[in-house]
Amino acid sequence: MLVLRSSSGLKSSTYANFGRSAWALMDENQQALTHVAFLLADLEVHEAWLEYFAYGGNQGLWVVDAYLNGLAPLPAHDCDVLALVLNERLSDLRLPHLASYSG
């Protein structure tokens, strides 16, 4: 995995299976907020992953688990799908949406 950090705090990364032209930007604040949302959502990783996959997420369970624990980045699309899943769960619990979206 190749990781570049700019002065604005954004990371660019790519995985071998994405190819060199498929770069994904990930904001560290987005990942941190998603982590907090995951903790408050009171879900197991596999439960969050099943919903994420049902909504069109493209990554495997282990990659999503690593992202939720701050260990690996995700492509922007997958970050947004995971944010949607967690925010819907927070709504069900009558909590505010915390997971942010890229862009």
PDB file of C-alpha atoms in Angstrom:
ATOM      1  CA  MET A   1       0.000   0.000   0.000  1.00  0.00           C
ATOM      2  CA  LEU A   2       1.260   3.466  -0.879  1.00  0.00           C
ATOM      3  CA  VAL A   3       0.325   6.304   1.460  1.00  0.00           C
ATOM      4  CA  LEU A   4       1.022   9.990   0.817  1.00  0.00           C
ATOM      5  CA  ARG A   5       0.225  12.780   3.229  1.00  0.00           C
ATOM      6  CA  SER A   6      -0.244  16.356   2.077  1.00  0.00           C
ATOM      7  CA  SER A   7       0.160  19.504   4.137  1.00  0.00           C
ATOM      8  CA  SER A   8      -3.652  19.706   4.419  1.00  0.00           C
ATOM      9  CA  GLY A   9      -3.744  16.447   6.367  1.00  0.00           C
ATOM     10  CA  LEU A  10      -5.319  14.356   3.617  1.00  0.00           C
ATOM     11  CA  LYS A  11      -4.007  10.917   2.831  1.00  0.00           C
ATOM     12  CA  SER A  12      -3.911   9.373  -0.613  1.00  0.00           C
ATOM     13  CA  SER A  13      -3.679   5.640  -0.820  1.00  0.00           C
ATOM     14  CA  THR A  14      -4.027   2.784  -3.217  1.00  0.00           C
ATOM     15  CA  TYR A  15      -4.102  -0.960  -2.809  1.00  0.00           C
ATOM     16  CA  ALA A  16      -2.516  -3.432  -5.194  1.00  0.00           C
ATOM     17  CA  ASN A  17      -5.938  -4.737  -6.277  1.00  0.00           C
ATOM     18  CA  PHE A  18      -7.105  -1.217  -7.259  1.00  0.00           C
ATOM     19  CA  GLY A  19      -4.215  -0.509  -9.613  1.00  0.00           C
ATOM     20  CA  ARG A  20      -2.009   2.544  -9.695  1.00  0.00           C
ATOM     21  CA  SER A  21      -4.597   4.859 -11.272  1.00  0.00           C
ATOM     22  CA  ALA A  22      -7.338   4.354  -8.678  1.00  0.00           C
ATOM     23  CA  TRP A  23      -6.410   6.799  -5.913  1.00  0.00           C
ATOM     24  CA  ALA A  24      -8.722   7.391  -2.986  1.00  0.00           C
ATOM     25  CA  LEU A  25      -8.624  10.398  -0.707  1.00  0.00           C
ATOM     26  CA  MET A  26      -9.385   9.847   2.915  1.00  0.00           C
ATOM     27  CA  ASP A  27      -9.663  12.569   5.514  1.00  0.00           C
ATOM     28  CA  GLU A  28      -8.364  11.483   8.928  1.00  0.00           C
ATOM     29  CA  ASN A  29     -11.203  13.411  10.611  1.00  0.00           C
ATOM     30  CA  GLN A  30     -13.721  11.420   8.591  1.00  0.00           C
ATOM     31  CA  GLN A  31     -12.154   8.184   9.781  1.00  0.00           C
ATOM     32  CA  ALA A  32     -12.105   9.366  13.400  1.00  0.00           C
ATOM     33  CA  LEU A  33     -15.771  10.429  13.282  1.00  0.00           C
ATOM     34  CA  THR A  34     -16.707   7.116  11.672  1.00  0.00           C
ATOM     35  CA  HIS A  35     -14.918   5.302  14.486  1.00  0.00           C
ATOM     36  CA  VAL A  36     -16.895   7.247  17.113  1.00  0.00           C
ATOM     37  CA  ALA A  37     -20.143   6.625  15.211  1.00  0.00           C
ATOM     38  CA  PHE A  38     -19.324   2.907  15.092  1.00  0.00           C
ATOM     39  CA  LEU A  39     -18.767   2.793  18.852  1.00  0.00           C
ATOM     40  CA  LEU A  40     -22.045   4.590  19.551  1.00  0.00           C
ATOM     41  CA  ALA A  41     -23.981   2.469  17.045  1.00  0.00           C
ATOM     42  CA  ASP A  42     -23.483  -0.557  19.287  1.00  0.00           C
ATOM     43  CA  LEU A  43     -22.885  -2.899  16.359  1.00  0.00           C
ATOM     44  CA  GLU A  44     -20.437  -5.743  15.930  1.00  0.00           C
ATOM     45  CA  VAL A  45     -18.055  -5.311  13.010  1.00  0.00           C
ATOM     46  CA  HIS A  46     -19.698  -8.130  11.059  1.00  0.00           C
ATOM     47  CA  GLU A  47     -23.140  -6.522  11.517  1.00  0.00           C
ATOM     48  CA  ALA A  48     -21.890  -3.167  10.218  1.00  0.00           C
ATOM     49  CA  TRP A  49     -20.114  -4.927   7.351  1.00  0.00           C
ATOM     50  CA  LEU A  50     -23.242  -6.857   6.287  1.00  0.00           C
ATOM     51  CA  GLU A  51     -25.237  -3.617   6.033  1.00  0.00           C
ATOM     52  CA  TYR A  52     -22.321  -1.903   4.280  1.00  0.00           C
ATOM     53  CA  PHE A  53     -22.078  -4.741   1.754  1.00  0.00           C
ATOM     54  CA  ALA A  54     -25.863  -4.698   1.189  1.00  0.00           C
ATOM     55  CA  TYR A  55     -25.627  -0.991   0.302  1.00  0.00           C
ATOM     56  CA  GLY A  56     -22.919  -1.628  -2.281  1.00  0.00           C
ATOM     57  CA  GLY A  57     -19.713  -1.585  -0.272  1.00  0.00           C
ATOM     58  CA  ASN A  58     -16.814  -3.198  -2.107  1.00  0.00           C
ATOM     59  CA  GLN A  59     -14.351  -4.129   0.635  1.00  0.00           C
ATOM     60  CA  GLY A  60     -14.033  -7.281   2.674  1.00  0.00           C
ATOM     61  CA  LEU A  61     -14.771  -7.655   6.368  1.00  0.00           C
ATOM     62  CA  TRP A  62     -11.121  -7.402   7.437  1.00  0.00           C
ATOM     63  CA  VAL A  63     -10.558  -4.173   5.493  1.00  0.00           C
ATOM     64  CA  VAL A  64     -13.668  -2.556   6.985  1.00  0.00           C
ATOM     65  CA  ASP A  65     -12.627  -3.735  10.450  1.00  0.00           C
ATOM     66  CA  ALA A  66      -9.192  -2.164   9.974  1.00  0.00           C
ATOM     67  CA  TYR A  67     -10.767   1.112   8.810  1.00  0.00           C
ATOM     68  CA  LEU A  68     -13.182   1.242  11.746  1.00  0.00           C
ATOM     69  CA  ASN A  69     -10.237   0.840  14.094  1.00  0.00           C
ATOM     70  CA  GLY A  70      -8.082   3.483  12.394  1.00  0.00           C
ATOM     71  CA  LEU A  71      -5.583   1.042  10.909  1.00  0.00           C
ATOM     72  CA  ALA A  72      -6.238   1.352   7.172  1.00  0.00           C
ATOM     73  CA  PRO A  73      -7.848   3.785   4.738  1.00  0.00           C
ATOM     74  CA  LEU A  74     -10.801   3.085   2.472  1.00  0.00           C
ATOM     75  CA  PRO A  75     -11.698   4.510  -0.933  1.00  0.00           C
ATOM     76  CA  ALA A  76     -14.028   7.517  -0.680  1.00  0.00           C
ATOM     77  CA  HIS A  77     -17.054   5.577  -2.000  1.00  0.00           C
ATOM     78  CA  ASP A  78     -16.652   2.918   0.665  1.00  0.00           C
ATOM     79  CA  CYS A  79     -16.183   5.531   3.410  1.00  0.00           C
ATOM     80  CA  ASP A  80     -19.457   7.120   2.346  1.00  0.00           C
ATOM     81  CA  VAL A  81     -21.353   3.820   2.260  1.00  0.00           C
ATOM     82  CA  LEU A  82     -20.098   2.962   5.726  1.00  0.00           C
ATOM     83  CA  ALA A  83     -21.016   6.446   6.979  1.00  0.00           C
ATOM     84  CA  LEU A  84     -24.543   5.962   5.612  1.00  0.00           C
ATOM     85  CA  VAL A  85     -24.926   2.624   7.424  1.00  0.00           C
ATOM     86  CA  LEU A  86     -23.682   4.013  10.718  1.00  0.00           C
ATOM     87  CA  ASN A  87     -25.723   7.207  10.498  1.00  0.00           C
ATOM     88  CA  GLU A  88     -28.886   5.191   9.832  1.00  0.00           C
ATOM     89  CA  ARG A  89     -28.157   3.068  12.886  1.00  0.00           C
ATOM     90  CA  LEU A  90     -27.580   6.207  14.969  1.00  0.00           C
ATOM     91  CA  SER A  91     -30.943   7.542  13.747  1.00  0.00           C
ATOM     92  CA  ASP A  92     -32.603   4.322  14.880  1.00  0.00           C
ATOM     93  CA  LEU A  93     -31.066   4.914  18.322  1.00  0.00           C
ATOM     94  CA  ARG A  94     -32.224   8.564  18.252  1.00  0.00           C
ATOM     95  CA  LEU A  95     -28.643   9.804  18.225  1.00  0.00           C
ATOM     96  CA  PRO A  96     -27.207  12.513  15.951  1.00  0.00           C
ATOM     97  CA  HIS A  97     -25.426  11.571  12.746  1.00  0.00           C
ATOM     98  CA  LEU A  98     -21.689  11.633  13.421  1.00  0.00           C
ATOM     99  CA  ALA A  99     -20.106   9.854  10.461  1.00  0.00           C
ATOM    100  CA  SER A 100     -19.204  12.412   7.822  1.00  0.00           C
ATOM    101  CA  TYR A 101     -19.193  12.020   4.060  1.00  0.00           C
ATOM    102  CA  SER A 102     -16.322  12.734   1.688  1.00  0.00           C
ATOM    103  CA  GLY A 103     -16.375  15.610  -0.680  1.00  0.00           C
TER     104      GLY A 103
END
